[in-house]
CSV table of C-alpha atoms in Angstrom, one decimal:
chain,number,residue,atom,x,y,z
A,1,MET,CA,-160.4,-31.8,79.5
A,2,ARG,CA,-161.4,-28.2,80.2
A,3,LEU,CA,-158.8,-25.7,81.3
A,4,GLY,CA,-159.0,-23.3,84.2
A,5,ALA,CA,-158.9,-19.5,84.4
A,6,ASN,CA,-156.6,-18.8,81.5
A,7,PRO,CA,-157.1,-21.4,78.8
A,8,LEU,CA,-155.0,-19.6,76.1
A,9,SER,CA,-151.9,-19.2,78.2
A,10,LEU,CA,-150.4,-22.4,76.9
A,11,LEU,CA,-150.8,-21.2,73.3
A,12,LEU,CA,-149.1,-17.9,73.7
A,13,PRO,CA,-145.7,-19.0,72.4
A,14,LEU,CA,-147.3,-20.1,69.1
A,15,LEU,CA,-149.7,-17.1,68.8
A,16,GLN,CA,-147.8,-14.1,69.9
A,17,SER,CA,-145.9,-13.4,66.7
A,18,PRO,CA,-147.6,-12.9,63.3
A,19,PRO,CA,-146.6,-15.5,60.7
A,20,HIS,CA,-145.2,-12.9,58.3
A,21,PRO,CA,-145.0,-9.1,58.2
A,22,LEU,CA,-148.3,-7.8,56.9
A,23,LEU,CA,-147.3,-4.3,55.8
A,24,GLY,CA,-145.4,-3.2,52.7
A,25,ARG,CA,-145.8,-2.2,49.1
A,26,CYS,CA,-147.0,-4.8,46.5
A,27,CYS,CA,-144.3,-5.5,44.0
A,28,LEU,CA,-146.2,-7.1,41.1
A,29,SER,CA,-146.0,-7.0,37.4
A,30,THR,CA,-147.3,-3.8,35.9
A,31,LEU,CA,-148.9,-3.3,32.5
A,32,SER,CA,-146.5,-2.4,29.7
A,33,ALA,CA,-147.4,-0.3,26.7
A,34,ASN,CA,-144.6,-1.9,24.7
A,35,ASN,CA,-145.9,-4.2,22.0
A,36,GLY,CA,-142.5,-4.9,20.4
A,37,GLY,CA,-141.3,-8.4,19.7
A,38,VAL,CA,-144.8,-10.0,19.6
A,39,ALA,CA,-145.5,-11.7,16.3
A,40,PRO,CA,-148.8,-10.7,14.6
A,41,CYS,CA,-150.0,-14.3,14.2
A,42,ARG,CA,-153.8,-14.4,14.7
A,43,ARG,CA,-156.4,-17.0,15.5
A,44,LEU,CA,-159.6,-15.2,16.2
A,45,SER,CA,-161.6,-16.6,19.1
A,46,THR,CA,-164.8,-14.7,18.4
A,47,ASP,CA,-165.1,-15.5,14.8
A,48,GLY,CA,-166.0,-18.9,13.2
A,49,PRO,CA,-169.0,-21.1,13.6
A,50,ALA,CA,-171.3,-20.6,16.6
A,51,PRO,CA,-171.2,-23.4,19.2
A,52,GLN,CA,-173.6,-26.3,18.5
A,53,PRO,CA,-176.6,-26.1,20.8
A,54,LEU,CA,-176.8,-29.0,23.3
A,55,ILE,CA,-180.2,-28.1,24.6
A,56,GLY,CA,-183.1,-30.1,23.2
A,57,GLN,CA,-186.8,-29.6,23.7
A,58,ASP,CA,-187.0,-32.0,26.6
A,59,SER,CA,-183.3,-32.5,27.7
A,60,VAL,CA,-179.9,-30.9,28.2
A,61,GLU,CA,-176.8,-32.8,27.2
A,62,VAL,CA,-173.6,-32.0,29.1
A,63,LEU,CA,-170.3,-34.0,28.8
A,64,GLY,CA,-172.1,-36.9,27.3
A,65,GLN,CA,-174.8,-37.1,29.9
A,66,SER,CA,-178.5,-36.2,29.3
A,67,TYR,CA,-180.6,-34.3,31.9
A,68,ALA,CA,-184.3,-33.8,31.8
A,69,ARG,CA,-185.4,-30.2,31.4
A,70,ASP,CA,-188.0,-28.5,33.6
A,71,ASP,CA,-189.3,-25.0,34.4
A,72,PHE,CA,-186.0,-24.1,36.1
A,73,THR,CA,-183.7,-24.8,33.1
A,74,ASN,CA,-181.9,-21.6,32.2
A,75,VAL,CA,-178.5,-22.7,30.9
A,76,THR,CA,-177.7,-21.5,27.4
A,77,PRO,CA,-175.9,-23.0,24.4
A,78,LYS,CA,-173.0,-20.5,24.7
A,79,ILE,CA,-172.4,-21.5,28.3
A,80,LEU,CA,-172.6,-25.2,27.6
A,81,ALA,CA,-170.0,-24.7,24.8
A,82,LYS,CA,-167.6,-23.6,27.5
A,83,VAL,CA,-168.0,-26.8,29.6
A,84,GLY,CA,-165.1,-29.2,29.2
A,85,HIS,CA,-162.5,-26.7,28.1
A,86,ASN,CA,-160.8,-27.0,31.4
A,87,LEU,CA,-158.4,-24.1,30.9
A,88,HIS,CA,-156.8,-24.8,34.3
A,89,ASN,CA,-155.5,-28.1,32.9
A,90,ARG,CA,-154.1,-26.8,29.6
A,91,PRO,CA,-150.3,-26.7,29.8
A,92,HIS,CA,-148.9,-23.2,29.6
A,93,HIS,CA,-152.2,-21.5,29.9
A,94,PRO,CA,-151.9,-18.7,32.5
A,95,LEU,CA,-154.6,-20.3,34.6
A,96,TRP,CA,-152.6,-23.6,34.5
A,97,LEU,CA,-149.5,-21.7,35.5
A,98,ILE,CA,-151.2,-20.2,38.6
A,99,LYS,CA,-152.6,-23.6,39.5
A,100,GLU,CA,-149.2,-25.4,39.1
A,101,ARG,CA,-147.4,-22.7,41.1
A,102,ILE,CA,-149.9,-23.2,44.0
A,103,LYS,CA,-149.6,-27.0,43.7
A,104,ALA,CA,-145.8,-26.8,43.7
A,105,HIS,CA,-145.8,-24.6,46.8
A,106,PHE,CA,-148.1,-26.9,48.8
A,107,TYR,CA,-146.2,-30.0,47.6
A,108,SER,CA,-142.9,-28.5,48.8
A,109,ALA,CA,-144.0,-26.7,52.0
A,110,TYR,CA,-146.2,-29.4,53.5
A,111,ILE,CA,-144.8,-32.9,53.7
A,112,GLY,CA,-146.5,-35.9,55.4
A,113,ARG,CA,-144.9,-38.1,58.0
A,114,TRP,CA,-143.7,-40.5,55.3
A,115,GLY,CA,-142.1,-37.8,53.1
A,116,ASN,CA,-145.0,-37.6,50.7
A,117,PRO,CA,-147.0,-34.4,50.0
A,118,LEU,CA,-149.6,-33.7,52.7
A,119,PHE,CA,-152.1,-32.2,50.3
A,120,SER,CA,-153.7,-34.2,47.5
A,121,VAL,CA,-154.9,-32.4,44.3
A,122,HIS,CA,-158.1,-32.9,42.5
A,123,ASP,CA,-158.6,-30.9,39.3
A,124,ASN,CA,-160.8,-32.9,37.0
A,125,LEU,CA,-164.2,-33.3,38.8
A,126,SER,CA,-167.3,-32.7,36.7
A,127,PRO,CA,-168.8,-29.2,37.0
A,128,VAL,CA,-172.3,-30.8,36.8
A,129,VAL,CA,-173.5,-31.2,40.4
A,130,THR,CA,-176.8,-31.6,42.3
A,131,VAL,CA,-178.4,-28.6,43.9
A,132,GLU,CA,-177.9,-30.5,47.1
A,133,GLN,CA,-174.2,-30.6,46.6
A,134,ASN,CA,-173.9,-26.9,45.6
A,135,PHE,CA,-176.1,-25.6,48.5
A,136,ASP,CA,-177.5,-28.0,51.1
A,137,SER,CA,-174.2,-29.7,51.7
A,138,LEU,CA,-172.7,-26.3,52.5
A,139,LEU,CA,-175.5,-25.4,54.9
A,140,ILE,CA,-176.9,-22.7,52.6
A,141,PRO,CA,-180.6,-22.6,53.6
A,142,PRO,CA,-183.6,-22.6,51.2
A,143,GLY,CA,-184.5,-19.1,50.2
A,144,HIS,CA,-180.9,-17.9,50.5
A,145,PRO,CA,-180.1,-15.2,47.8
A,146,SER,CA,-177.2,-17.2,46.4
A,147,ARG,CA,-179.7,-19.9,45.2
A,148,LYS,CA,-181.6,-17.5,42.9
A,149,ARG,CA,-182.3,-18.7,39.4
A,150,GLY,CA,-181.1,-15.3,38.2
A,151,ASP,CA,-177.6,-15.9,39.6
A,152,ASN,CA,-177.0,-19.6,38.6
A,153,TYR,CA,-177.1,-21.9,35.6
A,154,TYR,CA,-179.7,-24.6,36.3
A,155,LEU,CA,-180.0,-27.7,34.2
A,156,SER,CA,-183.2,-28.5,36.1
A,157,ARG,CA,-184.5,-28.0,39.6
A,158,LYS,CA,-182.2,-30.7,40.9
A,159,MET,CA,-179.1,-30.3,38.7
A,160,MET,CA,-176.9,-27.3,37.9
A,161,LEU,CA,-173.4,-26.2,36.9
A,162,ARG,CA,-171.5,-25.7,40.1
A,163,ALA,CA,-171.3,-22.1,41.3
A,164,HIS,CA,-168.2,-22.8,43.4
A,165,THR,CA,-165.7,-25.6,43.9
A,166,SER,CA,-166.9,-25.9,47.5
A,167,ALA,CA,-169.7,-28.1,46.1
A,168,HIS,CA,-167.3,-31.0,46.3
A,169,GLN,CA,-166.1,-30.3,49.9
A,170,ARG,CA,-168.3,-32.8,51.7
A,171,GLU,CA,-167.7,-35.7,49.2
A,172,LEU,CA,-164.0,-35.4,49.4
A,173,VAL,CA,-164.0,-35.2,53.2
A,174,LYS,CA,-166.4,-38.1,53.3
A,175,SER,CA,-163.9,-40.1,51.2
A,176,GLY,CA,-161.4,-39.8,54.0
A,177,LEU,CA,-159.2,-36.9,52.9
A,178,ASP,CA,-157.8,-34.6,55.6
A,179,ALA,CA,-155.8,-32.2,53.4
A,180,PHE,CA,-156.6,-31.5,49.7
A,181,LEU,CA,-156.7,-28.8,47.0
A,182,LEU,CA,-159.5,-28.7,44.4
A,183,ALA,CA,-159.4,-26.7,41.2
A,184,GLY,CA,-162.1,-26.4,38.6
A,185,ASP,CA,-164.4,-24.2,36.4
A,186,VAL,CA,-167.4,-22.6,38.0
A,187,TYR,CA,-170.4,-20.8,36.5
A,188,ARG,CA,-172.4,-17.8,37.6
A,189,ARG,CA,-174.7,-15.3,35.9
A,190,ASP,CA,-173.2,-11.9,36.6
A,191,GLU,CA,-172.6,-8.4,35.3
A,192,ILE,CA,-170.5,-7.8,32.3
A,193,ASP,CA,-167.2,-5.9,32.5
A,194,ALA,CA,-163.4,-6.5,32.3
A,195,SER,CA,-163.3,-8.6,35.5
A,196,HIS,CA,-166.5,-10.6,35.3
A,197,TYR,CA,-167.2,-13.6,33.1
A,198,PRO,CA,-169.9,-16.3,33.4
A,199,VAL,CA,-167.3,-19.0,33.5
A,200,PHE,CA,-164.2,-18.7,35.8
A,201,HIS,CA,-161.9,-20.9,37.8
A,202,GLN,CA,-161.5,-21.5,41.5
A,203,MET,CA,-159.1,-23.3,43.7
A,204,GLU,CA,-160.2,-24.7,47.1
A,205,GLY,CA,-158.1,-25.9,50.0
A,206,VAL,CA,-159.2,-27.9,53.1
A,207,ARG,CA,-157.3,-29.2,56.0
A,208,LEU,CA,-158.6,-31.1,59.0
A,209,PHE,CA,-157.0,-31.7,62.4
A,210,SER,CA,-157.5,-34.4,65.0
A,211,ASN,CA,-157.0,-33.5,68.7
A,212,HIS,CA,-153.5,-34.9,68.6
A,213,GLU,CA,-152.5,-33.2,65.4
A,214,LEU,CA,-153.6,-29.8,66.5
A,215,PHE,CA,-152.2,-29.8,70.1
A,216,SER,CA,-149.1,-32.0,69.6
A,217,LYS,CA,-146.7,-29.0,69.7
A,218,VAL,CA,-148.4,-27.2,72.6
A,219,GLN,CA,-147.0,-27.6,76.1
A,220,ASN,CA,-149.3,-30.0,78.0
A,221,GLY,CA,-151.4,-30.3,74.8
A,222,GLU,CA,-152.8,-33.6,76.0
A,223,GLU,CA,-154.9,-31.6,78.4
A,224,LEU,CA,-156.6,-29.6,75.6
A,225,SER,CA,-159.6,-30.6,73.5
A,226,LEU,CA,-161.2,-29.6,70.2
A,227,PHE,CA,-164.7,-29.6,71.7
A,228,GLU,CA,-166.7,-28.5,74.7
A,229,GLY,CA,-170.1,-29.6,75.7
A,230,ALA,CA,-171.8,-26.5,77.0
A,231,GLY,CA,-170.3,-23.8,74.8
A,232,ARG,CA,-172.1,-21.0,73.0
A,233,ARG,CA,-171.6,-19.4,69.6
A,234,THR,CA,-169.7,-16.1,69.7
A,235,PRO,CA,-168.0,-14.0,67.0
A,236,GLU,CA,-164.8,-15.8,67.7
A,237,LYS,CA,-166.0,-19.5,67.7
A,238,GLN,CA,-168.8,-22.0,67.1
A,239,GLU,CA,-170.7,-23.4,70.0
A,240,THR,CA,-169.1,-26.9,70.0
A,241,HIS,CA,-165.5,-25.6,69.7
A,242,THR,CA,-163.1,-24.6,72.4
A,243,LEU,CA,-161.6,-21.2,72.0
A,244,GLU,CA,-158.0,-22.5,72.2
A,245,ALA,CA,-158.7,-25.0,69.4
A,246,VAL,CA,-160.2,-22.3,67.1
A,247,LYS,CA,-157.4,-19.9,67.8
A,248,LEU,CA,-154.8,-22.5,66.7
A,249,VAL,CA,-156.8,-23.5,63.6
A,250,GLU,CA,-157.2,-19.8,62.7
A,251,PHE,CA,-153.5,-19.2,63.2
A,252,ASP,CA,-152.6,-22.2,61.0
A,253,LEU,CA,-155.0,-21.0,58.3
A,254,LYS,CA,-153.7,-17.5,58.1
A,255,HIS,CA,-150.1,-18.6,58.3
A,256,THR,CA,-150.7,-21.0,55.4
A,257,LEU,CA,-152.3,-18.4,53.2
A,258,THR,CA,-149.8,-15.7,54.0
A,259,ARG,CA,-147.0,-18.1,53.0
A,260,LEU,CA,-148.9,-18.9,49.7
A,261,VAL,CA,-149.5,-15.2,48.8
A,262,THR,CA,-146.0,-14.1,49.6
A,263,HIS,CA,-144.7,-17.1,47.5
A,264,LEU,CA,-146.8,-15.9,44.6
A,265,PHE,CA,-146.4,-12.1,44.9
A,266,GLY,CA,-143.2,-11.6,46.7
A,267,GLU,CA,-142.1,-11.0,50.3
A,268,ASP,CA,-143.0,-7.3,50.3
A,269,VAL,CA,-146.7,-7.8,49.4
A,270,GLY,CA,-149.0,-5.9,51.8
A,271,ILE,CA,-151.7,-8.2,53.3
A,272,ARG,CA,-154.6,-7.5,55.6
A,273,TRP,CA,-157.5,-9.7,57.0
A,274,VAL,CA,-161.1,-8.6,57.0
A,275,ASP,CA,-163.9,-10.3,59.0
A,276,CYS,CA,-166.8,-11.5,56.9
A,277,TYR,CA,-169.6,-14.1,56.7
A,278,PHE,CA,-170.0,-17.4,54.9
A,279,PRO,CA,-172.7,-20.0,55.6
A,280,PHE,CA,-170.1,-22.8,55.7
A,281,THR,CA,-167.4,-21.3,57.9
A,282,HIS,CA,-167.3,-19.5,61.3
A,283,PRO,CA,-165.3,-17.4,62.0
A,284,SER,CA,-164.8,-16.3,58.4
A,285,PHE,CA,-162.2,-14.0,56.8
A,286,GLU,CA,-161.3,-12.4,53.5
A,287,MET,CA,-157.6,-11.7,52.6
A,288,GLU,CA,-156.9,-8.4,50.8
A,289,VAL,CA,-153.6,-7.5,49.1
A,290,ARG,CA,-152.2,-4.1,48.4
A,291,PHE,CA,-152.1,-3.6,44.6
A,292,GLN,CA,-151.4,-0.3,42.7
A,293,GLY,CA,-152.3,1.7,45.8
A,294,ASP,CA,-155.6,-0.1,46.6
A,295,TRP,CA,-156.6,-3.0,48.7
A,296,MET,CA,-158.0,-5.9,46.6
A,297,GLU,CA,-159.8,-9.0,47.9
A,298,VAL,CA,-158.2,-12.2,46.7
A,299,LEU,CA,-159.7,-15.1,48.7
A,300,GLY,CA,-162.2,-16.1,51.4
A,301,CYS,CA,-161.6,-18.6,54.2
A,302,GLY,CA,-162.6,-19.7,57.7
A,303,VAL,CA,-163.0,-22.4,60.2
A,304,MET,CA,-165.3,-25.0,58.8
A,305,GLU,CA,-168.8,-25.3,60.3
A,306,GLN,CA,-168.8,-28.4,62.5
A,307,GLU,CA,-172.2,-29.5,61.1
A,308,LEU,CA,-170.6,-29.8,57.7
A,309,LEU,CA,-167.9,-32.1,59.1
A,310,ASP,CA,-170.4,-34.1,61.1
A,311,SER,CA,-172.4,-34.8,57.9
A,312,ALA,CA,-169.3,-36.0,56.1
A,313,GLY,CA,-168.3,-38.4,58.9
A,314,ALA,CA,-165.5,-36.3,60.3
A,315,GLY,CA,-167.2,-35.0,63.3
A,316,HIS,CA,-164.2,-35.9,65.5
A,317,LYS,CA,-162.0,-33.3,63.7
A,318,LEU,CA,-161.8,-29.6,63.2
A,319,GLY,CA,-160.7,-27.9,60.0
A,320,TRP,CA,-160.2,-24.8,57.9
A,321,ALA,CA,-161.1,-24.1,54.2
A,322,PHE,CA,-160.3,-21.4,51.7
A,323,GLY,CA,-161.3,-20.6,48.2
A,324,LEU,CA,-159.6,-18.3,45.6
A,325,GLY,CA,-160.2,-17.2,42.1
A,326,LEU,CA,-157.5,-18.2,39.6
A,327,GLU,CA,-158.4,-15.4,37.1
A,328,ARG,CA,-158.2,-12.8,39.8
A,329,LEU,CA,-154.7,-13.9,40.8
A,330,ALA,CA,-153.5,-14.3,37.2
A,331,MET,CA,-154.8,-10.8,36.2
A,332,VAL,CA,-152.9,-9.2,39.0
A,333,LEU,CA,-149.7,-11.4,38.8
A,334,TYR,CA,-149.3,-11.2,35.0
A,335,GLY,CA,-151.0,-7.9,34.4
A,336,ILE,CA,-153.8,-9.3,32.2
A,337,PRO,CA,-156.3,-6.4,31.8
A,338,ASP,CA,-159.4,-8.2,30.5
A,339,ILE,CA,-160.9,-11.5,31.7
A,340,ARG,CA,-162.0,-12.4,28.1
A,341,LEU,CA,-158.4,-12.9,27.2
A,342,PHE,CA,-158.3,-16.2,29.1
A,343,TRP,CA,-160.5,-17.6,26.4
A,344,SER,CA,-158.5,-16.2,23.5
A,345,GLN,CA,-156.9,-18.5,20.9
A,346,ASP,CA,-154.7,-15.6,19.6
A,347,GLU,CA,-151.1,-16.9,19.4
A,348,ARG,CA,-149.8,-13.5,20.4
A,349,PHE,CA,-151.5,-14.0,23.8
A,350,LEU,CA,-150.8,-17.7,24.4
A,351,LYS,CA,-147.1,-17.7,23.4
A,352,GLN,CA,-146.3,-15.3,26.2
A,353,PHE,CA,-147.0,-18.0,28.8
A,354,ARG,CA,-145.0,-20.8,27.3
A,355,VAL,CA,-142.2,-20.7,29.8
A,356,GLN,CA,-139.7,-23.4,30.7
A,357,ASP,CA,-140.1,-22.9,34.5
A,358,ILE,CA,-143.5,-22.3,36.0
A,359,HIS,CA,-141.9,-19.9,38.5
A,360,GLN,CA,-140.5,-17.7,35.7
A,361,PRO,CA,-141.9,-14.2,35.9
A,362,VAL,CA,-144.3,-13.2,33.1
A,363,CYS,CA,-145.4,-9.6,32.4
A,364,PHE,CA,-148.1,-9.7,29.8
A,365,GLN,CA,-147.4,-7.6,26.7
A,366,PRO,CA,-150.7,-6.1,25.7
A,367,LEU,CA,-152.1,-6.8,22.2
A,368,SER,CA,-152.9,-3.8,20.2
A,369,LYS,CA,-155.9,-2.0,21.9
A,370,TYR,CA,-158.6,-1.9,19.2
A,371,PRO,CA,-161.1,0.9,19.6
A,372,PRO,CA,-164.4,0.3,21.4
A,373,LEU,CA,-167.8,1.0,19.9
A,374,HIS,CA,-170.9,1.6,22.1
A,375,ASN,CA,-174.6,1.6,21.5
A,376,ASP,CA,-177.4,2.3,24.0
A,377,ILE,CA,-180.6,0.3,24.4
A,378,SER,CA,-183.7,1.6,26.3
A,379,PHE,CA,-186.9,-0.2,27.1
A,380,TRP,CA,-189.9,-0.2,29.3
A,381,LEU,CA,-189.9,-3.0,31.8
A,382,PRO,CA,-192.7,-5.5,31.9
A,383,GLU,CA,-195.7,-4.1,33.8
A,384,SER,CA,-196.1,-7.3,35.9
A,385,ARG,CA,-193.0,-7.7,38.1
A,386,GLU,CA,-193.8,-11.2,39.0
A,387,SER,CA,-194.1,-14.2,36.8
A,388,GLU,CA,-196.7,-16.9,37.2
A,389,ALA,CA,-194.2,-19.1,39.0
A,390,GLY,CA,-193.6,-16.4,41.6
A,391,ARG,CA,-190.2,-15.3,40.2
A,392,GLU,CA,-189.4,-11.8,39.0
A,393,SER,CA,-190.3,-11.5,35.4
A,394,PHE,CA,-187.2,-9.3,34.7
A,395,THR,CA,-183.8,-9.1,36.4
A,396,GLU,CA,-180.6,-7.4,35.4
A,397,ASN,CA,-178.9,-10.7,35.2
A,398,ASP,CA,-181.5,-11.9,32.7
A,399,PHE,CA,-180.6,-9.0,30.5
A,400,TYR,CA,-176.8,-9.6,30.9
A,401,GLU,CA,-177.2,-13.2,30.0
A,402,LEU,CA,-179.2,-12.3,26.9
A,403,VAL,CA,-176.5,-9.9,25.8
A,404,ARG,CA,-173.8,-12.6,26.4
A,405,SER,CA,-175.8,-15.1,24.4
A,406,VAL,CA,-176.2,-12.8,21.4
A,407,GLY,CA,-173.1,-10.8,21.5
A,408,GLY,CA,-170.7,-13.3,23.0
A,409,ASP,CA,-167.1,-12.0,23.6
A,410,LEU,CA,-167.6,-9.0,21.4
A,411,VAL,CA,-169.3,-7.4,24.4
A,412,GLU,CA,-166.7,-5.8,26.7
A,413,LYS,CA,-169.1,-4.1,29.2
A,414,VAL,CA,-172.7,-3.5,30.0
A,415,SER,CA,-173.8,-0.8,32.4
A,416,LEU,CA,-177.1,0.8,33.5
A,417,VAL,CA,-176.8,4.5,32.6
A,418,ASP,CA,-180.4,5.7,33.2
A,419,GLU,CA,-183.7,4.8,34.9
A,420,PHE,CA,-187.0,6.5,34.5
A,421,THR,CA,-190.4,6.1,36.1
A,422,HIS,CA,-193.4,7.6,34.2
A,423,PRO,CA,-195.1,10.1,36.6
A,424,LYS,CA,-198.7,9.1,35.5
A,425,THR,CA,-198.5,5.4,34.6
A,426,GLY,CA,-195.8,4.3,37.0
A,427,ARG,CA,-194.1,2.3,34.3
A,428,ARG,CA,-190.4,2.0,34.6
A,429,SER,CA,-187.8,2.2,31.8
A,430,GLN,CA,-184.1,1.5,31.8
A,431,CYS,CA,-181.2,2.5,29.5
A,432,TYR,CA,-178.1,0.3,29.2
A,433,ARG,CA,-174.9,1.1,27.4
A,434,ILE,CA,-173.3,-1.8,25.7
A,435,ILE,CA,-169.6,-1.4,24.8
A,436,TYR,CA,-168.3,-3.7,22.0
A,437,ARG,CA,-164.7,-4.4,21.4
A,438,HIS,CA,-163.0,-7.3,19.6
A,439,MET,CA,-159.9,-8.5,21.3
A,440,GLU,CA,-158.0,-9.2,18.1
A,441,ARG,CA,-159.3,-6.8,15.3
A,442,THR,CA,-161.2,-3.6,14.7
A,443,LEU,CA,-165.0,-3.8,14.6
A,444,THR,CA,-167.1,-1.8,12.2
A,445,GLN,CA,-170.2,0.1,13.3
A,446,GLN,CA,-172.2,-1.8,10.7
A,447,GLU,CA,-171.4,-5.3,12.1
A,448,VAL,CA,-171.9,-4.0,15.7
A,449,ARG,CA,-175.3,-2.6,14.7
A,450,LEU,CA,-176.4,-6.0,13.4
A,451,VAL,CA,-175.6,-7.6,16.8
A,452,HIS,CA,-177.2,-4.7,18.7
A,453,GLU,CA,-180.4,-5.0,16.7
A,454,GLN,CA,-180.6,-8.7,17.4
A,455,ILE,CA,-180.2,-7.9,21.1
A,456,GLU,CA,-183.1,-5.4,20.9
A,457,ARG,CA,-185.3,-8.0,19.1
A,458,THR,CA,-184.4,-10.8,21.5
A,459,ALA,CA,-185.0,-8.7,24.6
A,460,GLU,CA,-188.5,-7.9,23.4
A,461,THR,CA,-189.4,-11.5,22.6
A,462,GLU,CA,-187.6,-13.3,25.6
A,463,LEU,CA,-187.8,-10.7,28.4
A,464,GLY,CA,-191.1,-9.1,27.6
A,465,VAL,CA,-189.7,-5.5,27.5
A,466,GLN,CA,-191.0,-2.8,25.2
A,467,GLY,CA,-188.3,-1.0,23.2
A,468,ARG,CA,-187.8,2.7,23.2
A,469,TYR,CA,-185.6,3.0,20.2
């Protein structure tokens, strides 16, 4: 039933006050230079035998399943070697601690009508998904930049390693779930620095509301409706939603996430909301927290696109969704300075997170900071910017992926330091600086030079560049 002149008047008692004070100084763990009391027991993660390739001439094998290769296949043996590690499920790993703290919060704070947890948790779904799951099910259109081969790991044109846990949203909603959390490893080709890694871990949350569930606590709520027939899309809502329904869902979403972040970081954490865009939610928001004097984005969220819910058989409900990066939260909460450390087998790192209570504060004590070594690589780009298949013959992500494949976790950072265009020929060259640093021992220039020379040779043979060394 449609309301009259002031449809939001009935909602004001619920919406007038913010769910939690949003200003204040972040009180999080800070990095400590004290290395005392940490035993020097070492298990080197970057040494030892190279991972066994799982890529054949005609097929790719992942988690015991075989997938036919085609011209889109770009996954590498080093990436496939990471599949199945499931760091978020390893007891006392920092990613497991973050996941368990989030689970515990939702289990205790949100109880169903029969006294059981409202949210179910799913943390063991296969990271191999169809392209349809990863993109089409989330309304990401063909040709969207996020689909680029240079940004994703494709097993074939139809199969890939998921780029986000949202790839499972529709299937879980379709199974009848109204409230769930989903955690898992995700894979993206990206730049190389202390906060980016081709494998990281996300946690997803979804909650759906029926008409009765959303309006049951609103005065005369039986007169309100989730949907309207002749609406239009505005910055505040989708065309099929009533404004009063969206405002309540948005309020519940922000209240839920504010409670979560203050549970993790403390009551004094500074929080702000920023409007943004995602293809699968509208309106959409990012949450930023105040950390060490700067605002840092920690999650994205929004009101789920109704078309997505319609396709999952839940067209009579309205819902919200959020997604956050577990590494990002752990690096801030525990003071972990380099994302490569999450893959370390060094006992000095791992033992710091073996706590009796998952809520016990942990302030990471840095391992000895071994000195970095850097080498530059310069090359002319291929003269033809387009390949026969119509794709760019060279992209920065292709180079980053090649460096990762050869140098592995010895590479701390890769940055473009110079570009040059020849005034007569028009040919372009680029110079990248590669910083090498072992997490657990001192590297020698000799061993770094061997790796660097292999990167130079491989770049020429695989990327078609011409070296300027």
